[in-house]
PDB file of C-alpha atoms and ligand atoms in Angstrom:
ATOM      1  CA  UNK D   1      20.689   0.467 -10.272  1.00 58.00           C
ATOM      2  CA  UNK D   2      20.018   2.226  -6.948  1.00 87.00           C
ATOM      3  CA  UNK D   3      16.942   1.161  -4.672  1.00 95.00           C
ATOM      4  CA  UNK D   4      13.588   2.513  -5.229  1.00 97.00           C
ATOM      5  CA  UNK D   5      12.781   2.211  -1.584  1.00 98.00           C
ATOM      6  CA  UNK D   6      15.507   2.331   1.110  1.00 98.00           C
ATOM      7  CA  UNK D   7      15.200   2.340   4.937  1.00 98.00           C
ATOM      8  CA  UNK D   8      18.062   2.165   7.125  1.00 98.00           C
ATOM      9  CA  UNK D   9      17.532   1.599  10.981  1.00 98.00           C
ATOM     10  CA  UNK D  10      14.062   3.185  11.207  1.00 98.00           C
ATOM     11  CA  UNK D  11      12.854   3.671  14.825  1.00 98.00           C
ATOM     12  CA  UNK D  12       9.455   5.250  15.647  1.00 98.00           C
ATOM     13  CA  UNK D  13       8.018   5.871  18.928  1.00 97.00           C
ATOM     14  CA  UNK D  14       4.497   7.161  19.684  1.00 96.00           C
ATOM     15  CA  UNK D  15       5.053   8.260  23.393  1.00 95.00           C
ATOM     16  CA  UNK D  16       6.021   5.281  25.338  1.00 95.00           C
ATOM     17  CA  UNK D  17       5.021   2.859  22.409  1.00 96.00           C
ATOM     18  CA  UNK D  18       8.072   1.584  20.449  1.00 97.00           C
ATOM     19  CA  UNK D  19       6.311   0.918  17.027  1.00 98.00           C
ATOM     20  CA  UNK D  20       9.332   0.338  14.870  1.00 98.00           C
ATOM     21  CA  UNK D  21      12.683  -0.755  16.152  1.00 97.00           C
ATOM     22  CA  UNK D  22      15.783  -0.290  13.789  1.00 98.00           C
ATOM     23  CA  UNK D  23      13.914  -1.430  10.712  1.00 98.00           C
ATOM     24  CA  UNK D  24      15.790  -1.608   7.360  1.00 98.00           C
ATOM     25  CA  UNK D  25      14.514  -2.406   3.962  1.00 97.00           C
ATOM     26  CA  UNK D  26      15.575  -2.113   0.426  1.00 97.00           C
ATOM     27  CA  UNK D  27      13.264  -2.648  -2.587  1.00 98.00           C
ATOM     28  CA  UNK D  28      14.739  -2.409  -6.121  1.00 97.00           C
ATOM     29  CA  UNK D  29      12.938  -0.673  -8.863  1.00 97.00           C
ATOM     30  CA  UNK D  30      10.138  -2.850 -10.390  1.00 97.00           C
ATOM     31  CA  UNK D  31       9.745  -5.213  -7.793  1.00 98.00           C
ATOM     32  CA  UNK D  32       6.854  -6.152  -5.356  1.00 98.00           C
ATOM     33  CA  UNK D  33       7.528  -6.463  -1.591  1.00 98.00           C
ATOM     34  CA  UNK D  34       5.186  -7.990   0.685  1.00 98.00           C
ATOM     35  CA  UNK D  35       4.923  -6.614   4.145  1.00 98.00           C
ATOM     36  CA  UNK D  36       3.752  -9.097   6.824  1.00 97.00           C
ATOM     37  CA  UNK D  37       3.087  -9.195  10.428  1.00 95.00           C
ATOM     38  CA  UNK D  38       0.447  -9.502  12.915  1.00 94.00           C
ATOM     39  CA  UNK D  39      -1.724  -6.639  14.071  1.00 94.00           C
ATOM     40  CA  UNK D  40       0.337  -3.935  15.658  1.00 95.00           C
ATOM     41  CA  UNK D  41       3.420  -5.214  14.372  1.00 96.00           C
ATOM     42  CA  UNK D  42       4.265  -1.623  12.772  1.00 97.00           C
ATOM     43  CA  UNK D  43       3.256  -2.256   9.183  1.00 97.00           C
ATOM     44  CA  UNK D  44       1.155   0.996   8.682  1.00 97.00           C
ATOM     45  CA  UNK D  45       3.647   2.925  10.801  1.00 98.00           C
ATOM     46  CA  UNK D  46       6.358   1.835   8.278  1.00 98.00           C
ATOM     47  CA  UNK D  47       4.135   3.153   5.510  1.00 98.00           C
ATOM     48  CA  UNK D  48       3.836   6.457   7.260  1.00 97.00           C
ATOM     49  CA  UNK D  49       7.663   6.582   8.003  1.00 97.00           C
ATOM     50  CA  UNK D  50       8.174   6.197   4.190  1.00 97.00           C
ATOM     51  CA  UNK D  51       5.905   8.911   3.620  1.00 96.00           C
ATOM     52  CA  UNK D  52       7.485  11.233   6.109  1.00 95.00           C
ATOM     53  CA  UNK D  53       4.335  11.287   8.148  1.00 95.00           C
ATOM     54  CA  UNK D  54       5.703  10.240  11.482  1.00 96.00           C
ATOM     55  CA  UNK D  55       9.049  11.556  13.129  1.00 96.00           C
ATOM     56  CA  UNK D  56      11.374   8.631  12.773  1.00 97.00           C
ATOM     57  CA  UNK D  57      15.133   8.073  13.477  1.00 97.00           C
ATOM     58  CA  UNK D  58      17.198   6.404  10.735  1.00 97.00           C
ATOM     59  CA  UNK D  59      17.104   7.187   7.227  1.00 97.00           C
ATOM     60  CA  UNK D  60      14.467   6.928   4.499  1.00 97.00           C
ATOM     61  CA  UNK D  61      15.104   7.353   0.760  1.00 97.00           C
ATOM     62  CA  UNK D  62      12.531   6.996  -1.894  1.00 97.00           C
ATOM     63  CA  UNK D  63      13.977   7.226  -5.335  1.00 96.00           C
ATOM     64  CA  UNK D  64      16.963   9.180  -3.763  1.00 95.00           C
ATOM     65  CA  UNK D  65      14.810  11.722  -1.756  1.00 96.00           C
ATOM     66  CA  UNK D  66      13.470  11.928   1.640  1.00 96.00           C
ATOM     67  CA  UNK D  67       9.971  10.426   1.927  1.00 95.00           C
ATOM     68  CA  UNK D  68       8.506  13.805   2.718  1.00 94.00           C
ATOM     69  CA  UNK D  69      10.120  15.220  -0.424  1.00 94.00           C
ATOM     70  CA  UNK D  70       9.170  12.138  -2.635  1.00 94.00           C
ATOM     71  CA  UNK D  71       5.457  12.647  -1.385  1.00 92.00           C
ATOM     72  CA  UNK D  72       5.390  16.267  -2.099  1.00 89.00           C
ATOM     73  CA  UNK D  73       6.566  15.619  -5.449  1.00 89.00           C
ATOM     74  CA  UNK D  74       4.002  13.057  -6.121  1.00 90.00           C
ATOM     75  CA  UNK D  75       6.279  10.125  -6.457  1.00 93.00           C
ATOM     76  CA  UNK D  76       4.513   8.054  -4.049  1.00 95.00           C
ATOM     77  CA  UNK D  77       1.015   6.685  -4.511  1.00 94.00           C
ATOM     78  CA  UNK D  78      -0.421   5.492  -1.221  1.00 94.00           C
ATOM     79  CA  UNK D  79      -3.399   3.390  -0.456  1.00 93.00           C
ATOM     80  CA  UNK D  80      -4.173   3.743   3.189  1.00 91.00           C
ATOM     81  CA  UNK D  81      -5.593   1.135   5.441  1.00 90.00           C
ATOM     82  CA  UNK D  82      -9.459   1.637   5.225  1.00 77.00           C
ATOM     83  CA  UNK D  83      -9.651   2.556   9.045  1.00 66.00           C
ATOM     84  CA  UNK D  84      -7.631   5.742   8.479  1.00 67.00           C
ATOM     85  CA  UNK D  85     -10.012   7.189   6.011  1.00 70.00           C
ATOM     86  CA  UNK D  86     -12.935   9.642   6.663  1.00 74.00           C
ATOM     87  CA  UNK D  87     -15.531   7.819   4.789  1.00 74.00           C
ATOM     88  CA  UNK D  88     -18.197  10.527   5.228  1.00 76.00           C
ATOM     89  CA  UNK D  89     -16.428  13.115   3.369  1.00 78.00           C
ATOM     90  CA  UNK D  90     -18.845  14.050   0.613  1.00 84.00           C
ATOM     91  CA  UNK D  91     -16.898  13.432  -2.698  1.00 90.00           C
ATOM     92  CA  UNK D  92     -17.620  11.155  -5.507  1.00 94.00           C
ATOM     93  CA  UNK D  93     -15.500   8.173  -6.468  1.00 95.00           C
ATOM     94  CA  UNK D  94     -14.303  10.194  -9.590  1.00 96.00           C
ATOM     95  CA  UNK D  95     -13.289  12.979  -7.395  1.00 94.00           C
ATOM     96  CA  UNK D  96     -11.196  10.748  -5.127  1.00 94.00           C
ATOM     97  CA  UNK D  97      -9.542   9.391  -8.222  1.00 96.00           C
ATOM     98  CA  UNK D  98      -8.740  12.813  -9.622  1.00 95.00           C
ATOM     99  CA  UNK D  99      -7.039  13.777  -6.197  1.00 93.00           C
ATOM    100  CA  UNK D 100      -4.327  11.542  -7.525  1.00 93.00           C
ATOM    101  CA  UNK D 101      -3.658  14.194 -10.346  1.00 93.00           C
ATOM    102  CA  UNK D 102      -3.606  17.125  -7.749  1.00 90.00           C
ATOM    103  CA  UNK D 103       0.311  17.176  -7.613  1.00 86.00           C
ATOM    104  CA  UNK D 104       0.225  17.886 -11.572  1.00 85.00           C
ATOM    105  CA  UNK D 105      -2.358  20.747 -11.451  1.00 85.00           C
ATOM    106  CA  UNK D 106      -1.725  24.312 -10.528  1.00 81.00           C
ATOM    107  CA  UNK D 107      -3.113  25.769  -7.253  1.00 83.00           C
ATOM    108  CA  UNK D 108      -6.580  26.181  -8.650  1.00 86.00           C
ATOM    109  CA  UNK D 109      -6.828  22.316  -9.440  1.00 87.00           C
ATOM    110  CA  UNK D 110      -8.342  22.906 -12.732  1.00 91.00           C
ATOM    111  CA  UNK D 111      -8.257  19.457 -14.354  1.00 92.00           C
ATOM    112  CA  UNK D 112      -7.018  19.197 -18.108  1.00 93.00           C
ATOM    113  CA  UNK D 113      -8.028  16.719 -20.722  1.00 95.00           C
ATOM    114  CA  UNK D 114      -4.926  14.533 -19.718  1.00 95.00           C
ATOM    115  CA  UNK D 115      -6.185  14.424 -16.167  1.00 96.00           C
ATOM    116  CA  UNK D 116      -9.559  13.273 -17.046  1.00 96.00           C
ATOM    117  CA  UNK D 117      -8.318  10.762 -19.398  1.00 97.00           C
ATOM    118  CA  UNK D 118      -5.977   9.261 -16.528  1.00 97.00           C
ATOM    119  CA  UNK D 119      -8.909   9.258 -14.191  1.00 97.00           C
ATOM    120  CA  UNK D 120     -11.064   7.454 -16.921  1.00 98.00           C
ATOM    121  CA  UNK D 121      -8.391   4.914 -17.369  1.00 97.00           C
ATOM    122  CA  UNK D 122      -7.831   4.274 -13.698  1.00 97.00           C
ATOM    123  CA  UNK D 123     -11.590   3.788 -13.060  1.00 97.00           C
ATOM    124  CA  UNK D 124     -11.652   1.325 -16.008  1.00 96.00           C
ATOM    125  CA  UNK D 125      -8.677  -0.613 -14.701  1.00 94.00           C
ATOM    126  CA  UNK D 126     -10.317  -0.948 -11.376  1.00 93.00           C
ATOM    127  CA  UNK D 127     -13.615  -1.696 -12.809  1.00 93.00           C
ATOM    128  CA  UNK D 128     -15.271   1.306 -11.267  1.00 95.00           C
ATOM    129  CA  UNK D 129     -16.425   3.287 -14.102  1.00 97.00           C
ATOM    130  CA  UNK D 130     -20.162   2.448 -13.548  1.00 97.00           C
ATOM    131  CA  UNK D 131     -19.782   3.525  -9.940  1.00 97.00           C
ATOM    132  CA  UNK D 132     -17.766   6.805 -10.888  1.00 97.00           C
ATOM    133  CA  UNK D 133     -20.576   9.332  -9.698  1.00 96.00           C
ATOM    134  CA  UNK D 134     -21.395   7.572  -6.402  1.00 95.00           C
ATOM    135  CA  UNK D 135     -20.465   9.130  -3.136  1.00 93.00           C
ATOM    136  CA  UNK D 136     -17.266   7.371  -1.945  1.00 91.00           C
ATOM    137  CA  UNK D 137     -19.051   6.520   1.555  1.00 89.00           C
ATOM    138  CA  UNK D 138     -21.826   4.651  -0.571  1.00 90.00           C
ATOM    139  CA  UNK D 139     -19.421   2.134  -1.729  1.00 90.00           C
ATOM    140  CA  UNK D 140     -19.061  -1.290  -0.266  1.00 88.00           C
ATOM    141  CA  UNK D 141     -15.606  -1.809   1.464  1.00 84.00           C
ATOM    142  CA  UNK D 142     -14.033  -3.796  -1.375  1.00 86.00           C
ATOM    143  CA  UNK D 143     -15.144  -1.051  -3.887  1.00 89.00           C
ATOM    144  CA  UNK D 144     -13.595   1.593  -1.676  1.00 89.00           C
ATOM    145  CA  UNK D 145     -10.351  -0.081  -1.673  1.00 90.00           C
ATOM    146  CA  UNK D 146     -10.346  -0.003  -5.399  1.00 92.00           C
ATOM    147  CA  UNK D 147     -11.204   3.594  -5.551  1.00 93.00           C
ATOM    148  CA  UNK D 148      -8.073   4.315  -3.654  1.00 92.00           C
ATOM    149  CA  UNK D 149      -6.114   2.030  -5.832  1.00 93.00           C
ATOM    150  CA  UNK D 150      -7.572   3.943  -8.950  1.00 95.00           C
ATOM    151  CA  UNK D 151      -6.475   7.145  -7.153  1.00 95.00           C
ATOM    152  CA  UNK D 152      -2.839   5.747  -6.900  1.00 94.00           C
ATOM    153  CA  UNK D 153      -2.860   4.513 -10.503  1.00 95.00           C
ATOM    154  CA  UNK D 154      -4.034   7.915 -11.674  1.00 96.00           C
ATOM    155  CA  UNK D 155      -1.058   9.657 -10.062  1.00 95.00           C
ATOM    156  CA  UNK D 156       1.147   7.594 -12.239  1.00 94.00           C
ATOM    157  CA  UNK D 157       3.798   7.379  -9.413  1.00 93.00           C
ATOM    158  CA  UNK D 158       6.888   5.252  -9.510  1.00 95.00           C
ATOM    159  CA  UNK D 159       6.317   3.949  -6.101  1.00 97.00           C
ATOM    160  CA  UNK D 160       3.136   2.455  -4.761  1.00 97.00           C
ATOM    161  CA  UNK D 161       2.473   1.945  -1.185  1.00 97.00           C
ATOM    162  CA  UNK D 162      -0.541  -0.306  -0.373  1.00 96.00           C
ATOM    163  CA  UNK D 163      -1.620  -0.913   3.100  1.00 96.00           C
ATOM    164  CA  UNK D 164      -3.791  -3.976   3.159  1.00 94.00           C
ATOM    165  CA  UNK D 165      -5.510  -3.764  -0.167  1.00 92.00           C
ATOM    166  CA  UNK D 166      -6.839  -7.115   0.254  1.00 91.00           C
ATOM    167  CA  UNK D 167      -8.574  -6.805   3.697  1.00 88.00           C
ATOM    168  CA  UNK D 168     -12.320  -7.180   3.449  1.00 83.00           C
ATOM    169  CA  UNK D 169     -12.071  -7.824  -0.202  1.00 84.00           C
ATOM    170  CA  UNK D 170     -13.663 -11.035  -1.713  1.00 86.00           C
ATOM    171  CA  UNK D 171     -11.990 -13.695  -3.659  1.00 87.00           C
ATOM    172  CA  UNK D 172     -13.013 -12.302  -7.165  1.00 85.00           C
ATOM    173  CA  UNK D 173     -12.003  -8.886  -6.253  1.00 84.00           C
ATOM    174  CA  UNK D 174      -8.825 -10.053  -4.769  1.00 88.00           C
ATOM    175  CA  UNK D 175      -7.970 -11.763  -7.838  1.00 89.00           C
ATOM    176  CA  UNK D 176      -8.532  -8.528  -9.902  1.00 88.00           C
ATOM    177  CA  UNK D 177      -6.412  -6.380  -7.474  1.00 91.00           C
ATOM    178  CA  UNK D 178      -3.546  -8.974  -7.584  1.00 94.00           C
ATOM    179  CA  UNK D 179      -3.673  -9.181 -11.538  1.00 93.00           C
ATOM    180  CA  UNK D 180      -3.778  -5.190 -11.514  1.00 93.00           C
ATOM    181  CA  UNK D 181      -0.887  -5.002  -9.116  1.00 96.00           C
ATOM    182  CA  UNK D 182       1.098  -7.319 -11.156  1.00 96.00           C
ATOM    183  CA  UNK D 183       0.368  -5.460 -14.331  1.00 95.00           C
ATOM    184  CA  UNK D 184       1.621  -2.179 -12.583  1.00 96.00           C
ATOM    185  CA  UNK D 185       4.821  -4.127 -11.656  1.00 97.00           C
ATOM    186  CA  UNK D 186       5.162  -4.995 -15.349  1.00 96.00           C
ATOM    187  CA  UNK D 187       4.982  -1.314 -16.099  1.00 95.00           C
ATOM    188  CA  UNK D 188       7.970  -0.600 -13.971  1.00 95.00           C
ATOM    189  CA  UNK D 189       6.253   0.472 -10.642  1.00 97.00           C
ATOM    190  CA  UNK D 190       7.857  -0.523  -7.371  1.00 98.00           C
ATOM    191  CA  UNK D 191       5.393  -1.851  -4.877  1.00 98.00           C
ATOM    192  CA  UNK D 192       5.297  -2.481  -1.001  1.00 98.00           C
ATOM    193  CA  UNK D 193       1.979  -4.303  -0.381  1.00 98.00           C
ATOM    194  CA  UNK D 194       1.062  -5.215   3.357  1.00 97.00           C
ATOM    195  CA  UNK D 195      -1.331  -8.131   3.632  1.00 95.00           C
ATOM    196  CA  UNK D 196      -2.600 -10.715   6.168  1.00 92.00           C
ATOM    197  CA  UNK D 197      -3.213 -13.128   3.341  1.00 90.00           C
ATOM    198  CA  UNK D 198      -0.058 -15.179   3.307  1.00 92.00           C
ATOM    199  CA  UNK D 199      -1.392 -17.506   0.555  1.00 90.00           C
ATOM    200  CA  UNK D 200      -1.282 -14.524  -1.777  1.00 90.00           C
ATOM    201  CA  UNK D 201       2.386 -13.742  -1.187  1.00 95.00           C
ATOM    202  CA  UNK D 202       4.219 -16.279  -3.491  1.00 96.00           C
ATOM    203  CA  UNK D 203       2.140 -15.191  -6.537  1.00 95.00           C
ATOM    204  CA  UNK D 204       2.251 -11.687  -5.788  1.00 97.00           C
ATOM    205  CA  UNK D 205       5.465 -10.837  -4.241  1.00 98.00           C
ATOM    206  CA  UNK D 206       9.174 -11.032  -5.507  1.00 98.00           C
ATOM    207  CA  UNK D 207      10.199 -10.541  -1.878  1.00 98.00           C
ATOM    208  CA  UNK D 208       8.840 -10.195   1.519  1.00 98.00           C
ATOM    209  CA  UNK D 209       9.528  -8.516   4.854  1.00 97.00           C
ATOM    210  CA  UNK D 210       8.181 -10.007   8.287  1.00 97.00           C
ATOM    211  CA  UNK D 211       7.767  -7.212  10.808  1.00 97.00           C
ATOM    212  CA  UNK D 212       7.415  -7.547  14.473  1.00 95.00           C
ATOM    213  CA  UNK D 213       8.391  -4.201  15.490  1.00 97.00           C
ATOM    214  CA  UNK D 214      11.926  -5.128  14.295  1.00 97.00           C
ATOM    215  CA  UNK D 215      12.370  -7.240  11.161  1.00 97.00           C
ATOM    216  CA  UNK D 216      11.836 -10.915  11.908  1.00 95.00           C
ATOM    217  CA  UNK D 217      12.668 -12.092   8.625  1.00 96.00           C
ATOM    218  CA  UNK D 218      13.334 -10.710   5.034  1.00 96.00           C
ATOM    219  CA  UNK D 219      14.084 -12.475   1.707  1.00 97.00           C
ATOM    220  CA  UNK D 220      12.179 -14.454  -0.958  1.00 97.00           C
ATOM    221  CA  UNK D 221       8.565 -15.430  -0.076  1.00 97.00           C
ATOM    222  CA  UNK D 222       9.958 -19.069   0.443  1.00 95.00           C
ATOM    223  CA  UNK D 223      12.295 -17.906   3.038  1.00 95.00           C
ATOM    224  CA  UNK D 224      10.048 -15.672   4.891  1.00 95.00           C
ATOM    225  CA  UNK D 225       7.059 -18.073   4.955  1.00 94.00           C
ATOM    226  CA  UNK D 226       9.087 -21.004   6.508  1.00 93.00           C
ATOM    227  CA  UNK D 227       6.981 -22.696   8.946  1.00 90.00           C
ATOM    228  CA  UNK D 228       9.432 -21.881  11.893  1.00 89.00           C
ATOM    229  CA  UNK D 229       9.577 -18.325  11.011  1.00 89.00           C
ATOM    230  CA  UNK D 230       5.644 -17.993  10.923  1.00 89.00           C
ATOM    231  CA  UNK D 231       5.388 -19.940  14.166  1.00 89.00           C
ATOM    232  CA  UNK D 232       7.620 -17.228  15.898  1.00 87.00           C
ATOM    233  CA  UNK D 233       5.461 -14.306  14.351  1.00 87.00           C
ATOM    234  CA  UNK D 234       1.897 -15.666  14.364  1.00 85.00           C
ATOM    235  CA  UNK D 235       2.128 -18.472  17.006  1.00 82.00           C
ATOM    236  CA  UNK D 236       0.192 -20.497  14.402  1.00 66.00           C
ATOM    237  CA  UNK D 237       1.193 -23.213  11.796  1.00 57.00           C
ATOM    238  CA  UNK D 238       0.544 -22.122   8.251  1.00 52.00           C
ATOM    239  CA  UNK D 239      -0.923 -25.502   7.507  1.00 54.00           C
ATOM    240  CA  UNK D 240      -3.426 -25.035  10.318  1.00 55.00           C
ATOM    241  CA  UNK D 241      -4.577 -21.795   9.280  1.00 50.00           C
ATOM    242  CA  UNK D 242      -3.435 -20.299   5.830  1.00 50.00           C
ATOM    243  CA  UNK D 243      -4.871 -16.839   6.115  1.00 51.00           C
ATOM    244  CA  UNK D 244      -5.221 -14.289   8.722  1.00 46.00           C
ATOM    245  CA  UNK D 245      -7.582 -11.698   8.608  1.00 45.00           C
ATOM    246  CA  UNK D 246      -7.355  -8.411  10.240  1.00 41.00           C
TER     247      UNK D 246
HETATM  248  N1  ATP Y 301      -1.039   7.390  16.838  1.00 69.49           N
HETATM  249  C1  ATP Y 301      -0.756   6.409  17.507  1.00 69.49           C
HETATM  250  N2  ATP Y 301      -0.546   6.684  18.861  1.00 69.49           N
HETATM  251  C2  ATP Y 301      -0.024   5.780  19.745  1.00 69.49           C
HETATM  252  N3  ATP Y 301       0.225   4.503  19.380  1.00 69.49           N
HETATM  253  C3  ATP Y 301       0.083   4.127  18.011  1.00 69.49           C
HETATM  254  C4  ATP Y 301      -0.330   5.036  17.031  1.00 69.49           C
HETATM  255  N4  ATP Y 301      -0.486   4.421  16.047  1.00 69.49           N
HETATM  256  C5  ATP Y 301      -0.154   3.165  16.105  1.00 69.49           C
HETATM  257  N5  ATP Y 301       0.193   2.990  17.404  1.00 69.49           N
HETATM  258  C6  ATP Y 301       0.605   1.733  18.135  1.00 69.49           C
HETATM  259  O1  ATP Y 301       1.866   1.437  17.194  1.00 69.49           O
HETATM  260  C7  ATP Y 301       2.074  -0.032  17.082  1.00 69.49           C
HETATM  261  C8  ATP Y 301       1.998  -0.426  15.653  1.00 69.49           C
HETATM  262  O2  ATP Y 301       0.790   0.043  15.014  1.00 69.49           O
HETATM  263  P1  ATP Y 301       0.456  -0.142  13.476  1.00 69.49           P
HETATM  264  O3  ATP Y 301      -0.713   0.551  13.275  1.00 69.49           O
HETATM  265  O4  ATP Y 301       1.856   0.364  12.680  1.00 69.49           O
HETATM  266  O5  ATP Y 301       0.429  -1.688  13.214  1.00 69.49           O
HETATM  267  P2  ATP Y 301      -0.006  -2.559  12.031  1.00 69.49           P
HETATM  268  O6  ATP Y 301       1.042  -3.674  11.823  1.00 69.49           O
HETATM  269  O7  ATP Y 301      -0.437  -1.581  10.913  1.00 69.49           O
HETATM  270  O8  ATP Y 301      -1.194  -3.336  12.597  1.00 69.49           O
HETATM  271  P3  ATP Y 301      -2.722  -3.756  11.760  1.00 69.49           P
HETATM  272  O9  ATP Y 301      -2.393  -5.125  11.241  1.00 69.49           O
HETATM  273  O10 ATP Y 301      -3.677  -3.826  12.952  1.00 69.49           O
HETATM  274  O11 ATP Y 301      -3.173  -2.675  10.741  1.00 69.49           O
HETATM  275  C9  ATP Y 301       0.837  -0.603  17.743  1.00 69.49           C
HETATM  276  O12 ATP Y 301       1.354  -1.021  19.151  1.00 69.49           O
HETATM  277  C10 ATP Y 301      -0.176   0.521  17.870  1.00 69.49           C
HETATM  278  O13 ATP Y 301      -0.835   0.503  19.040  1.00 69.49           O
HETATM  279 MG1   MG Y 302      -2.046  -1.315   9.781  1.00 69.49          MG
END
């Protein structure tokens, strides 16, 4: 079967900054790939490259289309890193989740029963039903993350890109989100998940990619989480410090 996510030699520059250097990645349908790396290693840039949001050399294919085409067709659900969201935007949680349905609506964006049902289910699955009418800016950091995950779920897209869904999330919410992501995998979605929580990776991910502008390691979690590989990337031994927070 052809890959759900395929990147070949992606190179991205922001002016003088080389953010990605010949990065290649393949994720088969229905798999969870962990994206690891220190701050500034290019994780968010790789997500933007997959979405066709930054100019990149090399090729990107999402379900056989370019990233931009796949995004416009609504095939990619994206949970951005919290820092990249304008939280002052006056919308309710329910509205944020409904945005996941926009691609299926006409230009007037009038929700149908199926859209409202999908939003209701996504709120339920992320345990946000009780907070649905709150302003998004009036949620805690972990609840906001869940609202964006709910938006991606409501979109029912085949490919899900999650940029640090565990950052600033407590242990219980982390377990909830992990189980949710594993359920989504079970339903056939393909997931790329960036995280600084290396302890999560063997449980959550089928494979992993360690980024440091270029690909430092890729393979099974065991292959990528080898002590000498982590020493090279993080400069710390994993037994000295199991988790790195952003
Ligand atoms: N808009 C931009 N303009 C200039 N440089 C940028 C821009 N966005 C990112 N960079 C630089 O590109 C590099 C990669 O950044 P990126 O945000 O992709 O890293 P990251 O792995 O997501 O980091 P973090 O773990 O902190 O989220 C960094 O050196 C960063 O400073
Ligand atoms: Mg980032």
